[in-house]
Amino acid sequence: MSRGTPDRSSRPSVQIDAARRLDVVVSAMTGEVRTPTHPEIARDLIGRVESAAATWRAPAWKREAAPEGVARAARNAIESDTQALRRIVARLQGWPGRTLVGEDGCQAALAIALNSDSAVQVTLLRLLAEAVRQGDATTAQWAHLHDRCLVRSGRPQRYGTQYRWYDGRLEMCPVADPGGLDQRRVSVGLPLRGDQLAVLRSRHGWVAALAVSANGKAS
């Protein structure tokens, strides 16, 4: 295995310690909304992702057709947001999880991480795995970043979360063992592939491809 490449054995355990599990159950029963311990960081992360809707968060077909000036602005924006996430991680000494920045803040951190450079992603993946072990992030969030690291390293993804622009439409990046894809997706809390395609269609319209194969070519 090459250095910096995630291994399938790195999948974090979904076990949550007894105290945290009880805390989650009590919160669900009472309807209590927990305030994140670092709301200012949460606002920063969420604001960055919301601002990126016109740059690196734009639909793939818009990014593909964007003129060089717009594309350059998107690259500059994600570089700035990546540096901000690195500073946040250093300050918190770990992944900005749900306890620290809330559900939305944690998801915003993932959005930035997914678009960071490869070297940063490998470090963030390790921190995210630890947050999952502590019950402060979800296995589905980890699966997205794990897949992105695999695809970036030239290896097939495991959970079918990563798509690419190919021949004028989106298609799923190569997947290891496509026949077991839905089973693996369910095991980490992801929706079935067909349900995910419905979401992609709503975001990308007719350009969302339906095919998946071991070699990544549309069928």
Short mmCIF file of N, CA, C and O in Angstrom, two decimals, residues 36-38 41-42 45 84-113 124 127-128 131-132 134 136-138 141:
data_model
loop_
_atom_site.label_atom_id
_atom_site.label_comp_id
_atom_site.label_asym_id
_atom_site.label_seq_id
_atom_site.Cartn_x
_atom_site.Cartn_y
_atom_site.Cartn_z
N PRO A 36 -23.53 24.03 20.36
CA PRO A 36 -22.13 23.67 20.19
C PRO A 36 -21.24 24.50 21.10
O PRO A 36 -21.54 25.66 21.40
N THR A 37 -20.15 23.91 21.54
CA THR A 37 -19.26 24.60 22.47
C THR A 37 -18.45 25.70 21.79
O THR A 37 -17.90 26.56 22.46
N HIS A 38 -18.37 25.66 20.45
CA HIS A 38 -17.65 26.69 19.71
C HIS A 38 -18.54 27.23 18.59
O HIS A 38 -18.29 27.02 17.40
N ILE A 41 -16.90 29.14 15.65
CA ILE A 41 -16.25 28.31 14.63
C ILE A 41 -17.31 27.72 13.70
O ILE A 41 -17.12 27.63 12.49
N ALA A 42 -18.44 27.32 14.30
CA ALA A 42 -19.53 26.79 13.49
C ALA A 42 -20.00 27.82 12.47
O ALA A 42 -20.19 27.51 11.29
N LEU A 45 -17.39 28.12 9.60
CA LEU A 45 -17.42 27.00 8.66
C LEU A 45 -18.65 27.05 7.77
O LEU A 45 -18.56 26.91 6.54
N ALA A 84 -8.23 27.77 6.41
CA ALA A 84 -9.07 28.08 7.57
C ALA A 84 -9.41 26.80 8.34
O ALA A 84 -9.36 26.78 9.58
N LEU A 85 -9.74 25.73 7.62
CA LEU A 85 -10.06 24.46 8.29
C LEU A 85 -8.83 23.92 9.02
O LEU A 85 -8.95 23.39 10.13
N ARG A 86 -7.66 24.05 8.42
CA ARG A 86 -6.44 23.59 9.09
C ARG A 86 -6.20 24.37 10.38
O ARG A 86 -5.78 23.78 11.39
N ARG A 87 -6.46 25.66 10.36
CA ARG A 87 -6.30 26.46 11.58
C ARG A 87 -7.30 26.02 12.65
O ARG A 87 -6.97 25.94 13.84
N ILE A 88 -8.52 25.73 12.22
CA ILE A 88 -9.55 25.28 13.16
C ILE A 88 -9.17 23.95 13.78
O ILE A 88 -9.30 23.74 14.99
N VAL A 89 -8.69 23.03 12.96
CA VAL A 89 -8.28 21.72 13.45
C VAL A 89 -7.14 21.87 14.46
O VAL A 89 -7.11 21.19 15.50
N ALA A 90 -6.20 22.75 14.16
CA ALA A 90 -5.09 22.98 15.08
C ALA A 90 -5.58 23.57 16.40
O ALA A 90 -5.13 23.17 17.49
N ARG A 91 -6.53 24.48 16.32
CA ARG A 91 -7.07 25.10 17.53
C ARG A 91 -7.83 24.10 18.38
O ARG A 91 -7.69 24.06 19.61
N LEU A 92 -8.63 23.26 17.73
CA LEU A 92 -9.45 22.29 18.45
C LEU A 92 -8.68 21.02 18.79
O LEU A 92 -9.17 20.19 19.55
N GLN A 93 -7.52 20.85 18.16
CA GLN A 93 -6.70 19.64 18.33
C GLN A 93 -7.48 18.40 17.92
O GLN A 93 -7.43 17.36 18.58
N GLY A 94 -8.21 18.53 16.83
CA GLY A 94 -8.99 17.40 16.32
C GLY A 94 -10.03 17.88 15.33
O GLY A 94 -10.12 19.07 14.99
N TRP A 95 -10.84 16.93 14.86
CA TRP A 95 -11.90 17.24 13.91
C TRP A 95 -12.98 18.11 14.56
O TRP A 95 -13.37 17.86 15.71
N PRO A 96 -13.50 19.10 13.84
CA PRO A 96 -14.61 19.91 14.39
C PRO A 96 -15.91 19.11 14.36
O PRO A 96 -16.68 19.19 13.40
N GLY A 97 -16.13 18.34 15.39
CA GLY A 97 -17.28 17.44 15.44
C GLY A 97 -18.55 18.11 15.93
O GLY A 97 -18.59 19.32 16.22
N ARG A 98 -19.57 17.30 16.09
CA ARG A 98 -20.90 17.82 16.41
C ARG A 98 -20.97 18.49 17.78
O ARG A 98 -21.68 19.48 17.95
N THR A 99 -20.24 17.97 18.75
CA THR A 99 -20.23 18.59 20.06
C THR A 99 -19.62 19.98 20.01
O THR A 99 -20.08 20.91 20.68
N LEU A 100 -18.61 20.12 19.19
CA LEU A 100 -17.87 21.38 19.12
C LEU A 100 -18.54 22.42 18.24
O LEU A 100 -18.59 23.60 18.61
N VAL A 101 -19.04 22.00 17.07
CA VAL A 101 -19.57 22.97 16.10
C VAL A 101 -20.97 22.63 15.62
O VAL A 101 -21.49 23.29 14.72
N GLY A 102 -21.60 21.63 16.20
CA GLY A 102 -22.96 21.27 15.80
C GLY A 102 -23.00 20.43 14.53
O GLY A 102 -21.99 20.23 13.86
N GLU A 103 -24.19 19.94 14.21
CA GLU A 103 -24.36 19.09 13.02
C GLU A 103 -23.97 19.83 11.74
O GLU A 103 -23.24 19.30 10.89
N ASP A 104 -24.47 21.06 11.59
CA ASP A 104 -24.22 21.81 10.36
C ASP A 104 -22.75 22.20 10.23
O ASP A 104 -22.18 22.19 9.13
N GLY A 105 -22.13 22.55 11.35
CA GLY A 105 -20.72 22.90 11.32
C GLY A 105 -19.84 21.72 10.95
O GLY A 105 -18.89 21.85 10.18
N CYS A 106 -20.19 20.55 11.49
CA CYS A 106 -19.45 19.33 11.17
C CYS A 106 -19.58 18.98 9.70
O CYS A 106 -18.60 18.61 9.04
N GLN A 107 -20.79 19.13 9.15
CA GLN A 107 -21.00 18.84 7.73
C GLN A 107 -20.29 19.86 6.85
O GLN A 107 -19.76 19.51 5.79
N ALA A 108 -20.25 21.10 7.29
CA ALA A 108 -19.53 22.13 6.53
C ALA A 108 -18.03 21.83 6.49
O ALA A 108 -17.38 22.00 5.46
N ALA A 109 -17.51 21.36 7.61
CA ALA A 109 -16.09 20.97 7.65
C ALA A 109 -15.82 19.86 6.65
O ALA A 109 -14.78 19.85 5.96
N LEU A 110 -16.75 18.91 6.56
CA LEU A 110 -16.58 17.82 5.60
C LEU A 110 -16.58 18.35 4.17
O LEU A 110 -15.77 17.92 3.34
N ALA A 111 -17.48 19.28 3.87
CA ALA A 111 -17.54 19.84 2.51
C ALA A 111 -16.21 20.46 2.12
O ALA A 111 -15.73 20.30 0.99
N ILE A 112 -15.59 21.18 3.04
CA ILE A 112 -14.30 21.79 2.76
C ILE A 112 -13.23 20.71 2.61
O ILE A 112 -12.41 20.75 1.68
N ALA A 113 -13.24 19.73 3.50
CA ALA A 113 -12.24 18.66 3.46
C ALA A 113 -12.29 17.90 2.14
O ALA A 113 -11.25 17.52 1.58
N LEU A 124 -6.89 14.81 7.53
CA LEU A 124 -8.25 15.06 7.99
C LEU A 124 -9.04 13.75 8.12
O LEU A 124 -9.88 13.62 9.02
N LEU A 127 -8.34 12.25 11.47
CA LEU A 127 -9.01 12.98 12.54
C LEU A 127 -10.52 12.72 12.53
O LEU A 127 -11.16 12.60 13.59
N LEU A 128 -11.10 12.63 11.34
CA LEU A 128 -12.53 12.34 11.22
C LEU A 128 -12.84 10.95 11.74
O LEU A 128 -13.87 10.74 12.41
N ALA A 131 -13.10 11.14 15.38
CA ALA A 131 -14.37 11.76 15.78
C ALA A 131 -15.52 10.77 15.69
O ALA A 131 -16.42 10.75 16.54
N VAL A 132 -15.50 9.91 14.68
CA VAL A 132 -16.54 8.87 14.55
C VAL A 132 -16.46 7.91 15.72
O VAL A 132 -17.49 7.54 16.32
N GLN A 134 -15.58 8.52 18.61
CA GLN A 134 -16.06 9.21 19.80
C GLN A 134 -17.54 9.57 19.71
O GLN A 134 -18.10 10.17 20.62
N ASP A 136 -18.78 11.68 17.55
CA ASP A 136 -18.90 13.11 17.26
C ASP A 136 -18.99 13.40 15.77
O ASP A 136 -18.98 14.56 15.37
N ALA A 137 -19.06 12.36 14.95
CA ALA A 137 -19.28 12.47 13.51
C ALA A 137 -19.87 11.14 13.06
O ALA A 137 -19.91 10.17 13.83
N THR A 138 -20.35 11.08 11.85
CA THR A 138 -21.02 9.87 11.38
C THR A 138 -20.11 9.03 10.48
O THR A 138 -19.20 9.55 9.84
N GLN A 141 -20.21 10.31 6.93
CA GLN A 141 -19.29 11.40 6.65
C GLN A 141 -17.88 10.85 6.41
O GLN A 141 -17.19 11.28 5.47
#
